[in-house]
Amino acid sequence: YIMFFRFCIAYYHAVPMSLYVVYEMLKLVLGFQVNVDKTMIADGQNAVARTADLMEEMGQVDFIFSDKTGTLTSNEMVFARGHINGQDVGDFRKPDTGGEPE
């Protein structure tokens, strides 16, 4: 047991440092993939990742409104409407058929 504790004490600082390095390398690889992705085109120009923190910035959600108890939604959460970068992308709910609820 003494050798195990010596090993842990001697190398406890090496693992977090290597994880940090791998995480930074992963951010660079993901930025490169954004640069070469042919499906990410707007106005005829490819996407350009100008920062390594791009993946942390993309897809941030500011507000989530939820009904935890399910009393208002009958335990059914449906994506109803989207608003992205100042543009309303429309209503995603199914049209009401006027019939009785199931």
XYZ file of N, CA and C in Angstrom:
306
model
N 0.810 -1.205 0.000
C 0.000 0.000 0.000
C 0.851 1.265 0.000
N 2.015 1.181 0.585
C 2.884 2.349 0.652
C 3.320 2.771 -0.754
N 3.657 1.808 -1.592
C 4.087 2.132 -2.958
C 2.947 2.778 -3.748
N 1.715 2.309 -3.545
C 0.571 2.890 -4.242
C 0.383 4.351 -3.834
N 0.461 4.639 -2.553
C 0.308 6.019 -2.087
C 1.448 6.899 -2.568
N 2.663 6.362 -2.611
C 3.784 7.133 -3.160
C 3.533 7.479 -4.632
N 3.031 6.503 -5.382
C 2.717 6.733 -6.791
C 1.658 7.824 -6.934
N 0.594 7.743 -6.144
C -0.479 8.740 -6.220
C 0.023 10.127 -5.867
N 0.841 10.237 -4.856
C 1.361 11.538 -4.442
C 2.329 12.087 -5.476
N 3.125 11.223 -6.072
C 4.118 11.682 -7.040
C 3.485 12.138 -8.355
N 2.370 11.517 -8.769
C 1.806 11.794 -10.083
C 0.420 12.458 -10.057
N 0.000 12.969 -8.924
C -1.333 13.566 -8.860
C -1.453 14.811 -9.724
N -0.378 15.499 -9.986
C -0.429 16.725 -10.781
C -0.324 16.446 -12.284
N 0.136 15.270 -12.678
C 0.344 14.977 -14.095
C -0.965 14.711 -14.825
N -1.929 14.069 -14.209
C -3.173 13.729 -14.882
C -3.989 14.971 -15.215
N -4.224 15.907 -14.279
C -4.997 17.098 -14.666
C -4.321 17.914 -15.761
N -3.009 17.992 -15.764
C -2.313 18.749 -16.802
C -2.486 18.074 -18.161
N -2.407 16.766 -18.220
C -2.575 16.076 -19.502
C -4.016 16.195 -19.992
N -4.981 16.181 -19.092
C -6.372 16.361 -19.504
C -6.590 17.753 -20.081
N -5.954 18.747 -19.502
C -6.068 20.115 -20.009
C -5.487 20.215 -21.422
N -4.350 19.583 -21.639
C -3.714 19.613 -22.959
C -4.592 18.915 -23.991
N -5.139 17.761 -23.651
C -6.002 17.023 -24.578
C -7.264 17.829 -24.888
N -7.813 18.504 -23.892
C -9.004 19.319 -24.112
C -8.709 20.474 -25.060
N -7.575 21.122 -24.905
C -7.201 22.215 -25.810
C -6.971 21.698 -27.228
N -6.360 20.530 -27.364
C -6.150 19.947 -28.684
C -7.481 19.585 -29.329
N -8.436 19.107 -28.545
C -9.759 18.783 -29.056
C -10.458 20.032 -29.588
N -10.316 21.149 -28.901
C -10.927 22.389 -29.373
C -10.314 22.812 -30.707
N -9.027 22.611 -30.885
C -8.394 22.943 -32.160
C -8.889 22.040 -33.286
N -9.037 20.756 -33.003
C -9.528 19.812 -34.008
C -10.962 20.165 -34.402
N -11.801 20.493 -33.427
C -13.182 20.850 -33.737
C -13.246 22.141 -34.544
N -12.376 23.092 -34.249
C -12.312 24.313 -35.048
C -11.896 24.028 -36.479
N -10.955 23.119 -36.664
C -10.532 22.726 -38.007
C -11.679 22.071 -38.762
N -12.447 21.216 -38.063
C -13.575 20.557 -38.717
C -14.640 21.568 -39.140
N -14.825 22.625 -38.369
C -15.761 23.674 -38.775
C -15.247 24.352 -40.037
N -13.957 24.590 -40.112
C -13.376 25.258 -41.276
C -13.526 24.454 -42.558
N -13.438 23.135 -42.491
C -13.462 22.310 -43.702
C -14.834 21.708 -43.993
N -15.828 21.956 -43.138
C -17.163 21.389 -43.332
C -17.871 22.103 -44.482
N -18.188 21.355 -45.533
C -18.813 21.921 -46.724
C -20.300 22.202 -46.526
N -20.904 21.680 -45.465
C -22.322 21.937 -45.220
C -22.554 23.222 -44.439
N -21.506 23.820 -43.916
C -21.640 25.060 -43.156
C -21.301 26.244 -44.061
N -22.220 26.562 -44.966
C -22.008 27.640 -45.931
C -23.148 28.642 -45.795
N -22.796 29.919 -45.734
C -23.802 30.987 -45.705
C -23.359 32.070 -46.682
N -24.253 32.464 -47.561
C -23.970 33.491 -48.564
C -22.755 33.144 -49.419
N -22.582 31.853 -49.711
C -21.496 31.412 -50.567
C -20.134 31.332 -49.895
N -20.052 31.570 -48.595
C -18.773 31.515 -47.886
C -18.794 30.401 -46.846
N -17.687 29.686 -46.734
C -17.561 28.643 -45.720
C -17.430 29.273 -44.340
N -17.792 28.502 -43.337
C -17.636 28.956 -41.957
C -16.157 29.014 -41.613
N -15.781 29.985 -40.783
C -14.396 30.138 -40.344
C -14.384 30.207 -38.826
N -13.665 29.285 -38.211
C -13.518 29.297 -36.753
C -12.349 30.214 -36.413
N -12.642 31.366 -35.827
C -11.599 32.346 -35.511
C -11.109 32.229 -34.075
N -11.712 31.353 -33.285
C -11.322 31.193 -31.899
C -11.408 29.725 -31.515
N -10.587 29.319 -30.572
C -10.614 27.934 -30.108
C -11.809 27.682 -29.199
N -12.399 28.725 -28.660
C -13.540 28.572 -27.764
C -14.862 28.539 -28.515
N -14.816 28.361 -29.823
C -16.010 28.407 -30.641
C -17.038 27.363 -30.219
N -16.608 26.150 -29.926
C -17.539 25.087 -29.577
C -18.238 25.374 -28.261
N -17.589 26.099 -27.371
C -18.231 26.445 -26.107
C -19.247 27.557 -26.307
N -19.050 28.389 -27.331
C -19.958 29.499 -27.588
C -21.178 29.078 -28.395
N -21.043 28.068 -29.239
C -22.146 27.648 -30.093
C -23.198 26.896 -29.288
N -24.430 27.136 -29.615
C -25.520 26.382 -29.024
C -25.840 26.732 -27.590
N -25.483 27.918 -27.138
C -25.828 28.296 -25.775
C -27.304 28.642 -25.705
N -27.940 28.163 -24.677
C -29.367 28.410 -24.471
C -29.497 29.374 -23.306
N -30.252 30.450 -23.522
C -30.425 31.442 -22.469
C -31.546 31.066 -21.504
N -32.672 30.626 -22.032
C -33.824 30.341 -21.171
C -34.466 29.021 -21.573
N -34.859 28.254 -20.574
C -35.663 27.055 -20.794
C -36.840 27.141 -19.835
N -38.034 27.166 -20.392
C -39.238 27.182 -19.581
C -39.800 25.766 -19.576
N -40.006 25.234 -18.408
C -40.505 23.863 -18.352
C -41.589 23.729 -17.293
N -42.404 22.734 -17.472
C -43.470 22.394 -16.547
C -43.066 21.092 -15.883
N -42.425 21.179 -14.727
C -41.874 19.989 -14.082
C -42.946 18.994 -13.659
N -44.093 19.478 -13.266
C -45.112 18.569 -12.749
C -45.938 17.932 -13.851
N -45.980 18.549 -15.030
C -46.761 17.995 -16.127
C -48.224 18.346 -16.065
N -48.619 19.216 -15.126
C -50.035 19.554 -15.001
C -50.523 20.396 -16.169
N -49.655 21.203 -16.748
C -50.073 22.041 -17.869
C -49.901 21.343 -19.210
N -48.931 20.462 -19.325
C -48.603 19.861 -20.620
C -48.970 18.392 -20.719
N -49.559 17.822 -19.696
C -49.878 16.381 -19.665
C -48.625 15.551 -19.907
N -47.507 15.991 -19.336
C -46.204 15.315 -19.439
C -45.736 15.172 -20.878
N -46.088 16.096 -21.733
C -45.660 16.070 -23.127
C -44.986 17.395 -23.455
N -43.667 17.360 -23.637
C -42.920 18.566 -23.982
C -42.719 18.588 -25.494
N -43.193 19.627 -26.164
C -43.124 19.754 -27.614
C -42.422 21.059 -27.941
N -41.420 20.995 -28.822
C -40.746 22.209 -29.271
C -41.739 23.001 -30.103
N -42.099 24.186 -29.632
C -43.178 24.921 -30.258
C -42.696 26.022 -31.189
N -41.681 26.742 -30.800
C -41.302 27.908 -31.590
C -39.811 28.166 -31.407
N -39.152 28.652 -32.465
C -37.734 28.964 -32.387
C -37.449 30.403 -32.749
N -36.502 30.987 -32.053
C -36.076 32.371 -32.312
C -34.555 32.363 -32.281
N -33.924 32.519 -33.444
C -32.478 32.375 -33.553
C -31.883 33.648 -34.123
N -30.972 34.244 -33.387
C -30.223 35.419 -33.834
C -31.147 36.529 -34.343
N -32.200 36.792 -33.593
C -33.106 37.864 -33.960
C -34.109 37.516 -35.040
N -34.124 36.281 -35.499
C -35.033 35.870 -36.564
C -35.973 34.794 -36.035
N -37.258 35.007 -36.204
C -38.259 34.033 -35.790
C -38.350 32.965 -36.874
N -38.027 31.706 -36.509
C -38.009 30.627 -37.504
C -39.347 29.911 -37.605
N -40.344 30.345 -36.867
C -41.685 29.836 -37.087
C -42.218 28.940 -36.002
N -43.426 28.488 -36.233
C -44.169 27.657 -35.306
C -43.997 26.200 -35.710
N -43.630 25.331 -34.766
C -43.371 23.929 -35.056
C -44.464 23.014 -34.521
N -45.516 23.598 -33.938
C -46.588 22.777 -33.385
C -47.474 22.241 -34.500
N -48.086 21.100 -34.231
C -49.025 20.524 -35.192
C -50.287 21.383 -35.196
N -50.904 21.567 -36.356
C -52.129 22.362 -36.404
C -53.253 21.672 -35.638
N -54.090 22.474 -34.989
C -55.215 21.938 -34.215
C -56.285 21.426 -35.175
N -56.720 20.172 -34.946
C -57.723 19.560 -35.815
C -59.138 19.870 -35.354
N -59.274 20.452 -34.167
C -60.591 20.803 -33.666
C -61.329 19.659 -33.012
N -60.714 18.495 -32.925
C -61.367 17.351 -32.332
C -61.149 17.309 -30.830
N -61.656 16.244 -30.235
C -61.505 16.051 -28.802
C -60.064 15.660 -28.483
N -59.544 16.091 -27.333
C -58.188 15.678 -26.950
C -58.154 14.185 -26.661
N -57.001 13.605 -26.900
C -56.856 12.164 -26.707
C -56.667 11.811 -25.259
